[in-house]
Tab-separated table of C-alpha atoms in Angstrom:
chain	number	residue	atom	x	y	z
A	1	LEU	CA	-5.312	-3.378	-23.078
A	2	VAL	CA	-4.353	-2.183	-20.455
A	3	VAL	CA	-4.168	1.949	-20.318
A	4	ALA	CA	-2.745	4.253	-18.147
A	5	VAL	CA	-5.464	6.451	-17.178
A	6	LEU	CA	-3.464	10.071	-16.099
A	7	GLU	CA	-6.308	13.386	-16.272
A	8	GLY	CA	-9.698	13.301	-14.851
A	9	SER	CA	-12.867	15.374	-14.261
A	10	ALA	CA	-14.553	17.725	-11.884
A	11	GLY	CA	-16.592	14.747	-9.564
A	12	ARG	CA	-21.270	15.381	-9.053
A	13	GLU	CA	-21.183	16.924	-5.578
A	14	ARG	CA	-23.971	14.956	-4.192
A	15	THR	CA	-23.395	13.979	-1.331
A	16	SER	CA	-22.603	15.255	2.283
A	17	ALA	CA	-19.384	14.730	3.308
A	18	GLY	CA	-16.609	14.634	6.498
A	19	THR	CA	-19.770	14.648	8.041
A	20	GLY	CA	-19.714	10.671	9.014
A	21	ARG	CA	-23.139	10.645	8.613
A	22	ALA	CA	-26.120	10.171	6.903
A	23	VAL	CA	-26.811	13.029	5.154
A	24	PRO	CA	-30.182	14.944	6.937
A	25	GLY	CA	-33.379	14.083	5.013
A	26	GLY	CA	-31.891	10.849	3.274
A	27	GLY	CA	-34.707	8.561	2.665
A	28	LYS	CA	-34.895	4.932	1.270
A	29	ASN	CA	-33.192	5.701	-2.175
A	30	GLU	CA	-32.240	8.571	-0.963
A	31	VAL	CA	-29.566	9.898	-4.071
A	32	SER	CA	-26.518	9.655	-1.513
A	33	GLY	CA	-23.219	10.098	-3.664
A	34	VAL	CA	-22.111	9.432	-7.533
A	35	TRP	CA	-19.849	6.158	-6.643
A	36	LEU	CA	-19.257	4.091	-3.537
A	37	LEU	CA	-15.794	2.909	-2.391
A	38	ALA	CA	-15.817	-0.273	-0.538
A	39	VAL	CA	-12.350	-0.875	1.363
A	40	ASN	CA	-11.854	-3.513	3.402
A	41	ASP	CA	-8.231	-1.629	5.303
A	42	PHE	CA	-8.073	1.435	5.831
A	43	PRO	CA	-7.203	3.518	8.882
A	44	PRO	CA	-6.437	3.452	11.321
A	45	LEU	CA	-4.913	0.092	10.520
A	46	LEU	CA	-1.241	0.024	8.512
A	47	GLY	CA	-0.204	-0.980	5.466
A	48	GLY	CA	0.387	-0.270	2.045
A	49	GLN	CA	-4.066	-0.716	0.918
A	50	ALA	CA	-4.480	1.561	3.603
A	51	THR	CA	-2.101	4.307	2.511
A	52	LEU	CA	-3.952	4.702	-0.863
A	53	TYR	CA	-6.801	4.892	0.545
A	54	PHE	CA	-6.621	7.268	3.052
A	55	GLY	CA	-4.112	9.153	0.462
A	56	LEU	CA	-7.452	8.858	-2.658
A	57	ALA	CA	-9.919	9.614	0.268
A	58	ARG	CA	-8.254	13.285	1.447
A	59	HIS	CA	-7.723	14.128	-2.527
A	60	LEU	CA	-10.817	13.258	-4.179
A	61	GLY	CA	-14.284	15.946	-4.045
A	62	ALA	CA	-16.537	16.772	-1.078
A	63	ARG	CA	-19.584	14.715	-2.150
A	64	GLU	CA	-18.701	12.472	-4.062
A	65	ALA	CA	-18.183	9.418	-3.250
A	66	VAL	CA	-19.696	7.763	-0.145
A	67	ILE	CA	-16.624	4.932	1.499
A	68	MET	CA	-17.419	1.790	2.935
A	69	ALA	CA	-14.539	0.528	5.895
A	70	PRO	CA	-13.603	-1.284	9.029
A	71	ARG	CA	-13.875	-0.118	12.181
A	72	ALA	CA	-10.939	0.469	14.311
A	73	LYS	CA	-10.363	1.672	17.579
A	74	GLY	CA	-9.283	5.856	16.979
A	75	ASP	CA	-11.377	5.420	13.408
A	76	ALA	CA	-13.313	8.618	14.460
A	77	GLY	CA	-10.928	11.298	14.731
A	78	ILE	CA	-9.464	9.340	11.112
A	79	ASP	CA	-13.072	10.410	9.288
A	80	ALA	CA	-13.213	13.897	10.476
A	81	THR	CA	-10.500	14.563	8.909
A	82	LEU	CA	-11.357	13.890	5.345
A	83	PRO	CA	-13.282	15.967	3.122
A	84	VAL	CA	-15.722	12.410	2.503
A	85	GLU	CA	-18.538	10.890	3.992
A	86	VAL	CA	-16.920	7.103	6.290
A	87	VAL	CA	-19.961	4.551	7.108
A	88	ARG	CA	-17.796	1.725	9.260
A	89	ARG	CA	-18.901	-1.371	9.809
A	90	TRP	CA	-18.411	-4.124	11.990
A	91	LEU	CA	-15.363	-7.045	10.031
A	92	PRO	CA	-12.884	-10.242	11.074
A	93	ALA	CA	-9.891	-10.085	11.748
A	94	HIS	CA	-7.717	-10.577	8.322
A	95	GLY	CA	-7.228	-14.843	7.502
A	96	GLY	CA	-7.124	-17.412	5.376
A	97	GLY	CA	-10.120	-20.108	4.455
A	98	ILE	CA	-12.642	-20.040	6.709
A	99	ARG	CA	-12.081	-16.074	8.619
A	100	ARG	CA	-11.932	-15.319	4.893
A	101	ALA	CA	-15.003	-17.438	3.697
A	102	ALA	CA	-16.908	-15.357	6.762
A	103	ARG	CA	-15.496	-11.956	5.947
A	104	ALA	CA	-16.640	-12.187	2.722
A	105	LEU	CA	-19.901	-13.412	3.800
A	106	LEU	CA	-20.478	-9.724	6.373
A	107	ALA	CA	-19.148	-7.372	3.595
A	108	GLY	CA	-21.827	-8.246	1.421
A	109	LEU	CA	-24.509	-8.641	4.431
A	110	HIS	CA	-23.400	-5.037	4.304
A	111	LEU	CA	-22.959	-3.858	1.054
A	112	ALA	CA	-26.893	-4.776	0.838
A	113	ALA	CA	-29.022	-3.339	3.538
A	114	ILE	CA	-25.804	0.469	1.946
A	115	LEU	CA	-27.474	-0.683	-0.974
A	116	ALA	CA	-30.653	-0.858	-0.204
A	117	ARG	CA	-30.474	2.410	1.850
A	118	ARG	CA	-29.530	4.805	-0.514
A	119	ARG	CA	-28.382	4.720	-4.581
A	120	PHE	CA	-24.690	4.904	-6.164
A	121	ASP	CA	-23.995	5.988	-10.033
A	122	TYR	CA	-20.737	3.652	-9.675
A	123	LEU	CA	-19.027	0.907	-6.757
A	124	VAL	CA	-15.974	0.464	-6.378
A	125	CYS	CA	-14.217	-2.619	-4.759
A	126	GLY	CA	-10.923	-2.471	-2.774
A	127	GLN	CA	-10.078	-6.208	-2.529
A	128	LEU	CA	-10.553	-9.246	-5.491
A	129	LEU	CA	-12.668	-11.196	-3.852
A	130	SER	CA	-14.337	-10.288	0.120
A	131	ILE	CA	-14.968	-7.043	-0.740
A	132	GLY	CA	-15.114	-7.966	-5.198
A	133	ALA	CA	-17.158	-11.280	-4.445
A	134	PRO	CA	-19.742	-10.169	-2.515
A	135	MET	CA	-20.051	-7.120	-4.126
A	136	ALA	CA	-19.980	-8.152	-8.208
A	137	PHE	CA	-22.863	-10.421	-6.991
A	138	LEU	CA	-24.630	-7.137	-5.376
A	139	ALA	CA	-23.828	-4.865	-9.107
A	140	ARG	CA	-25.364	-7.502	-11.357
A	141	LEU	CA	-28.481	-7.667	-9.004
A	142	THR	CA	-28.429	-3.826	-9.168
A	143	ARG	CA	-27.293	-3.427	-12.576
A	144	ILE	CA	-24.581	-0.528	-11.482
A	145	ARG	CA	-21.003	-0.612	-12.761
A	146	TYR	CA	-18.290	-1.783	-10.799
A	147	ALA	CA	-14.381	-1.350	-11.048
A	148	VAL	CA	-12.546	-3.384	-8.826
A	149	PHE	CA	-9.007	-2.875	-7.257
A	150	VAL	CA	-5.994	-6.043	-8.325
A	151	HIS	CA	-2.462	-5.501	-5.479
A	152	GLY	CA	-0.289	-8.037	-7.690
A	153	ALA	CA	0.126	-10.150	-4.632
A	154	ASP	CA	-3.991	-10.799	-4.860
A	155	LEU	CA	-4.240	-12.441	-7.876
A	156	ALA	CA	-1.680	-14.575	-7.861
A	157	ASP	CA	-2.879	-16.250	-4.339
A	158	TYR	CA	-6.108	-16.841	-5.366
A	159	ALA	CA	-5.277	-17.601	-9.036
A	160	HIS	CA	-3.662	-20.783	-9.840
A	161	ARG	CA	-6.173	-22.207	-6.508
A	162	ALA	CA	-8.955	-23.898	-9.004
A	163	ALA	CA	-12.372	-22.519	-6.410
A	164	TRP	CA	-10.400	-19.364	-6.118
A	165	GLY	CA	-9.180	-19.467	-9.365
A	166	ALA	CA	-12.611	-18.812	-10.215
A	167	VAL	CA	-14.404	-16.687	-8.419
A	168	ALA	CA	-11.803	-14.803	-8.983
A	169	ARG	CA	-11.839	-14.546	-12.183
A	170	TRP	CA	-15.862	-13.478	-12.251
A	171	VAL	CA	-15.271	-10.413	-10.241
A	172	VAL	CA	-12.798	-9.529	-13.284
A	173	ALA	CA	-15.287	-10.749	-15.564
A	174	GLY	CA	-18.024	-8.418	-14.624
A	175	ALA	CA	-16.640	-5.894	-13.919
A	176	HIS	CA	-16.410	-1.910	-15.948
A	177	THR	CA	-12.508	-1.572	-14.995
A	178	VAL	CA	-10.202	-2.920	-13.228
A	179	VAL	CA	-7.794	-0.884	-11.316
A	180	ALA	CA	-4.496	-1.639	-11.263
A	181	ASN	CA	-1.141	-0.675	-8.865
A	182	SER	CA	1.072	-0.614	-11.288
A	183	ARG	CA	1.454	-2.296	-15.694
A	184	PHE	CA	3.389	-5.331	-13.659
A	185	THR	CA	0.010	-5.831	-12.229
A	186	ALA	CA	-1.612	-5.583	-15.645
A	187	SER	CA	0.126	-7.561	-17.058
A	188	LEU	CA	-0.237	-9.863	-13.947
A	189	ILE	CA	-4.170	-9.932	-14.865
A	190	ASP	CA	-3.344	-10.722	-18.350
A	191	ARG	CA	-1.187	-13.122	-18.638
A	192	LEU	CA	-2.966	-15.192	-14.937
A	193	LEU	CA	-6.462	-14.543	-16.197
A	194	PRO	CA	-6.270	-14.353	-20.249
A	195	GLY	CA	-9.244	-12.725	-21.907
A	196	ALA	CA	-11.443	-12.373	-18.427
A	197	ALA	CA	-10.656	-8.409	-18.598
A	198	ARG	CA	-12.688	-5.975	-21.215
A	199	ARG	CA	-10.615	-2.988	-19.618
A	200	ILE	CA	-7.428	-2.383	-17.277
A	201	ILE	CA	-6.349	0.825	-15.522
A	202	VAL	CA	-2.513	1.604	-13.678
A	203	LEU	CA	-4.349	4.268	-11.269
A	204	PRO	CA	-0.645	6.761	-10.581
A	205	MET	CA	0.123	5.666	-7.458
A	206	GLY	CA	1.003	8.773	-4.797
A	207	VAL	CA	2.838	9.992	-1.762
A	208	ASP	CA	1.872	13.587	-0.169
A	209	PRO	CA	4.552	15.982	0.741
A	210	ALA	CA	6.164	15.297	3.705
A	211	PRO	CA	6.119	17.791	6.540
A	212	PRO	CA	8.925	18.586	8.763
A	213	VAL	CA	10.368	17.109	11.841
A	214	GLU	CA	12.519	18.440	14.738
A	215	PRO	CA	15.517	17.406	15.220
A	216	VAL	CA	14.556	16.338	19.414
A	217	GLN	CA	12.266	13.700	17.357
A	218	LEU	CA	15.750	12.711	15.847
A	219	GLU	CA	17.021	12.764	19.199
A	220	ALA	CA	14.108	10.783	20.975
A	221	LEU	CA	14.629	7.975	18.155
A	222	ARG	CA	18.272	8.337	18.975
A	223	ARG	CA	18.109	7.813	22.180
A	224	ARG	CA	15.241	5.447	22.302
A	225	TYR	CA	17.162	2.981	20.514
A	226	GLY	CA	20.933	4.013	21.601
A	227	LEU	CA	21.710	4.634	18.389
A	228	GLY	CA	24.637	6.206	18.334
A	229	ALA	CA	26.170	8.889	15.048
A	230	GLY	CA	26.669	5.407	12.974
A	231	PRO	CA	24.471	4.824	9.490
A	232	VAL	CA	21.545	3.676	10.132
A	233	LEU	CA	19.718	1.149	7.747
A	234	LEU	CA	15.383	1.256	7.620
A	235	SER	CA	13.605	-1.559	6.632
A	236	VAL	CA	9.258	-0.200	7.041
A	237	SER	CA	7.570	-3.175	5.691
A	238	ARG	CA	4.899	-6.931	7.486
A	239	LEU	CA	7.633	-8.916	8.534
A	240	VAL	CA	7.393	-11.289	5.594
A	241	PRO	CA	9.484	-13.710	3.893
A	242	MET	CA	8.759	-11.740	0.421
A	243	LYS	CA	9.658	-8.185	2.087
A	244	GLY	CA	13.772	-10.088	1.917
A	245	HIS	CA	14.675	-8.146	5.590
A	246	ASP	CA	16.749	-11.889	5.599
A	247	VAL	CA	19.390	-10.463	2.672
A	248	VAL	CA	19.765	-7.567	4.571
A	249	ILE	CA	20.923	-9.649	7.763
A	250	GLU	CA	22.909	-11.671	5.964
A	251	ALA	CA	25.090	-9.060	4.395
A	252	LEU	CA	25.674	-6.410	7.773
A	253	ALA	CA	28.707	-8.504	8.973
A	254	ARG	CA	30.238	-7.892	6.176
A	255	LEU	CA	28.852	-3.889	5.964
A	256	LEU	CA	29.536	-4.227	9.200
A	257	ALA	CA	33.895	-4.839	8.893
A	258	ARG	CA	33.181	-1.022	7.467
A	259	PHE	CA	30.870	0.581	9.611
A	260	PRO	CA	31.675	-0.708	13.210
A	261	ASP	CA	28.865	1.288	14.206
A	262	LEU	CA	25.635	0.854	11.337
A	263	ALA	CA	22.491	-0.478	12.177
A	264	TYR	CA	19.512	-1.999	10.821
A	265	LEU	CA	16.520	-0.437	12.953
A	266	VAL	CA	12.932	-3.005	11.853
A	267	VAL	CA	9.232	-0.906	11.206
A	268	GLY	CA	6.542	-3.167	11.488
A	269	GLU	CA	5.514	-6.984	12.762
A	270	GLY	CA	4.536	-10.271	11.376
A	271	HIS	CA	4.939	-13.920	12.340
A	272	HIS	CA	8.752	-13.886	10.378
A	273	LEU	CA	10.010	-11.654	13.937
A	274	GLY	CA	11.818	-15.274	15.004
A	275	THR	CA	12.962	-15.863	12.143
A	276	LEU	CA	14.759	-12.725	11.534
A	277	ARG	CA	15.444	-12.949	14.730
A	278	ASP	CA	17.360	-16.225	14.765
A	279	LEU	CA	19.059	-15.434	12.412
A	280	ALA	CA	20.791	-12.630	13.548
A	281	ARG	CA	22.075	-14.286	16.204
A	282	GLU	CA	23.712	-17.097	14.233
A	283	ARG	CA	25.277	-14.238	12.177
A	284	GLY	CA	26.621	-12.659	15.402
A	285	VAL	CA	24.415	-9.481	14.031
A	286	ALA	CA	21.846	-9.220	17.253
A	287	GLY	CA	23.427	-6.222	18.739
A	288	ARG	CA	22.954	-3.996	15.335
A	289	VAL	CA	19.106	-4.913	14.415
A	290	ILE	CA	16.773	-3.398	16.196
A	291	PHE	CA	13.557	-5.019	15.601
A	292	ALA	CA	11.130	-1.614	16.506
A	293	GLY	CA	7.609	-3.157	15.926
A	294	ALA	CA	4.102	-1.255	14.699
A	295	ILE	CA	4.735	2.608	15.458
A	296	PRO	CA	1.964	4.886	15.132
A	297	SER	CA	0.963	5.970	11.363
A	298	GLY	CA	2.785	9.429	12.964
A	299	GLU	CA	6.201	9.068	14.243
A	300	LEU	CA	6.717	7.548	11.065
A	301	GLY	CA	8.170	10.420	9.408
A	302	ALA	CA	10.523	10.772	12.548
A	303	HIS	CA	11.902	7.255	11.332
A	304	TYR	CA	13.087	7.518	7.608
A	305	ARG	CA	14.939	11.321	9.066
A	306	LEU	CA	16.514	8.838	10.978
A	307	ALA	CA	17.404	6.440	8.511
A	308	THR	CA	20.576	6.845	5.943
A	309	LEU	CA	18.580	4.452	2.845
A	310	PHE	CA	15.971	2.529	3.253
A	311	VAL	CA	16.072	-1.256	2.321
A	312	GLN	CA	13.674	-3.410	1.151
A	313	LEU	CA	14.968	-5.821	-1.306
A	314	SER	CA	11.193	-7.410	-2.054
A	315	ARG	CA	11.431	-10.563	-4.505
A	316	ALA	CA	9.320	-13.100	-5.421
A	317	THR	CA	8.951	-15.793	-2.986
A	318	GLY	CA	6.062	-18.710	-5.068
A	319	SER	CA	3.729	-18.425	-1.914
A	320	TYR	CA	0.715	-16.339	-0.315
A	321	ASP	CA	1.639	-13.142	0.104
A	322	GLY	CA	4.885	-13.925	-2.079
A	323	LEU	CA	4.825	-10.933	-4.606
A	324	GLU	CA	5.141	-7.028	-4.291
A	325	GLY	CA	2.656	-5.298	-7.245
A	326	PHE	CA	4.233	-1.439	-5.736
A	327	GLY	CA	6.044	-0.853	-3.060
A	328	LEU	CA	3.825	2.941	-1.203
A	329	THR	CA	7.027	2.624	1.483
A	330	TYR	CA	9.826	3.476	-1.596
A	331	LEU	CA	7.549	6.311	-1.920
A	332	GLU	CA	7.266	7.212	1.484
A	333	ALA	CA	10.767	6.745	1.390
A	334	ALA	CA	11.243	9.413	-1.559
A	335	SER	CA	8.543	12.237	-0.135
A	336	HIS	CA	11.765	11.977	3.141
A	337	GLY	CA	14.347	13.139	0.343
A	338	LEU	CA	15.435	9.504	1.606
A	339	PRO	CA	17.467	7.405	-1.263
A	340	CYS	CA	15.966	3.423	-1.424
A	341	VAL	CA	17.757	0.402	-1.965
A	342	ALA	CA	15.714	-2.692	-3.623
A	343	GLY	CA	14.834	-5.670	-4.676
A	344	ARG	CA	14.271	-5.440	-8.430
A	345	SER	CA	11.828	-7.232	-8.688
A	346	GLY	CA	7.612	-7.248	-9.719
A	347	GLY	CA	6.433	-4.298	-9.607
A	348	VAL	CA	9.405	-2.074	-7.492
A	349	PRO	CA	10.962	-1.189	-10.171
A	350	GLU	CA	7.811	1.638	-10.600
A	351	ALA	CA	8.184	2.706	-7.574
A	352	ILE	CA	12.013	3.376	-7.633
A	353	ASP	CA	13.711	5.575	-10.207
A	354	ASP	CA	16.413	3.746	-10.727
A	355	GLY	CA	19.969	5.420	-10.794
A	356	GLU	CA	17.977	8.537	-9.579
A	357	SER	CA	15.958	7.925	-6.504
A	358	GLY	CA	17.604	4.546	-5.378
A	359	LEU	CA	19.128	1.782	-6.513
A	360	LEU	CA	17.548	-1.549	-8.135
A	361	VAL	CA	19.548	-5.093	-6.859
A	362	PRO	CA	19.044	-8.689	-7.623
A	363	PRO	CA	16.906	-9.387	-4.274
A	364	ARG	CA	18.770	-12.394	-3.356
A	365	ASP	CA	22.055	-11.477	-4.000
A	366	THR	CA	23.802	-11.060	-0.867
A	367	ALA	CA	27.028	-9.700	-2.018
A	368	VAL	CA	25.756	-7.097	-4.580
A	369	PHE	CA	23.741	-5.505	-2.023
A	370	ALA	CA	26.359	-5.626	0.570
A	371	SER	CA	28.669	-3.867	-1.847
A	372	THR	CA	25.690	-1.327	-3.485
A	373	VAL	CA	25.508	0.083	0.284
A	374	GLU	CA	29.341	-0.192	1.487
A	375	ARG	CA	29.582	2.396	-1.823
A	376	LEU	CA	26.754	4.428	-1.533
A	377	LEU	CA	27.563	4.396	2.777
A	378	ALA	CA	31.312	6.018	1.602
A	379	ASP	CA	31.006	8.101	-0.933
A	380	PRO	CA	28.015	11.168	1.473
A	381	GLN	CA	28.278	13.424	-2.742
A	382	ALA	CA	26.392	10.288	-4.357
A	383	LEU	CA	24.200	10.194	-0.861
A	384	ARG	CA	22.765	14.315	-1.406
A	385	ARG	CA	22.268	13.616	-5.869
A	386	LEU	CA	20.144	10.093	-5.089
A	387	SER	CA	18.341	12.644	-1.820
A	388	GLN	CA	17.800	15.090	-3.746
A	389	GLY	CA	16.750	12.781	-7.002
A	390	ALA	CA	14.507	10.972	-4.935
A	391	LEU	CA	12.736	14.263	-3.515
A	392	ARG	CA	12.261	15.195	-6.956
A	393	TRP	CA	10.130	11.150	-7.584
A	394	ALA	CA	8.240	11.957	-4.474
A	395	ALA	CA	6.843	15.713	-6.209
A	396	SER	CA	5.872	13.533	-8.808
A	397	HIS	CA	3.674	11.567	-7.360
A	398	PRO	CA	0.541	13.979	-5.874
A	399	TRP	CA	-1.692	11.871	-4.331
A	400	GLU	CA	-4.101	14.163	-6.174
A	401	ALA	CA	-3.235	12.459	-10.444
A	402	SER	CA	-4.660	9.694	-8.522
A	403	ALA	CA	-7.865	10.868	-7.139
A	404	ARG	CA	-8.239	12.832	-11.046
A	405	CYS	CA	-7.058	8.846	-12.742
A	406	LEU	CA	-10.201	7.310	-10.505
A	407	ARG	CA	-12.302	10.667	-10.810
A	408	SER	CA	-11.997	10.269	-14.750
A	409	LEU	CA	-12.798	6.173	-14.935
A	410	VAL	CA	-16.030	6.934	-12.705
A	411	ASP	CA	-17.903	10.265	-14.675
A	412	GLY	CA	-15.836	9.392	-18.201
A	413	GLY	CA	-17.592	5.919	-18.465
């Protein structure tokens, strides 16, 4: 059963907020908050999941939630801006196998220590296994209801592995609610873990209105990257095969024949970087592909404003981390009025209003992608129409709606 929750109710006020400290005068078993949200990814860490949980945290009411997140350089400044309390604990870096197990064990110890001191009405797991497994165990032990987020690629990675799949089923089966980031992910839960989930709720994804970008910032970026007046294609993601950067690079030779000043700006880092550099050299377009690496979040808006089109051809690869459950960067681009050309795969069609905020294409078809981009770059009126549609699409996805949905889950029982 899949239920899309669109409206929520105001939360009860029980916990101190915006301080990063325990409630003054608190003691053992103090009622410290309606619910605890434990996550592996949270700013200053980058990525879609970190963006999701930060967006929710900014729009939850003061004193209704506590967040447990990993320690990271610069976290105090970020936490001070939030209306909710953030409890920071050290966790090892992401990784597979032994590192994943160690992360889950340490997260469990941190959670147990928090639950020994403070009482919560509800627990929310931000990740399926590394947070979900220890929290599911503790929730059963303390008889507190819990929800678990599923993002798509996580379930696809674990469900077909006997041991991890069994743990994933156990976590999902014990959850009061499973929270999916898209209808696609919700259907994936039903398909890969049939009958395991009692209730699945699709949480609407959100985006904040884009702040203004000064012309001087854009000029500085053009100088940094050596850009002229030609069109700029932009991708923002981890550099992994699933994101489809290779298809864009393959299409550049055809596009450069008509738009010789075109540049492809790639923001992000990852293990696929060397392969992509080699491909650009082999295709003779290395001089028009700019690998910017990871950039500070404060500079991301200027990169979106600099671009002519956002291009990201996510596709299912069948390997680890090989599936797009939604794609928040498409909404981020739309908030800056930047049209998208994206791959019709996974949950991506739910992140784009096809024909209005952008266009969907077969993610592996270089010729169709190239002709679509060529047609848009040659038609300024079509670009303007999509840009206006992108702004409307982003405005219809406020984080407030996402927070209402999560709040209704906790308060509605």
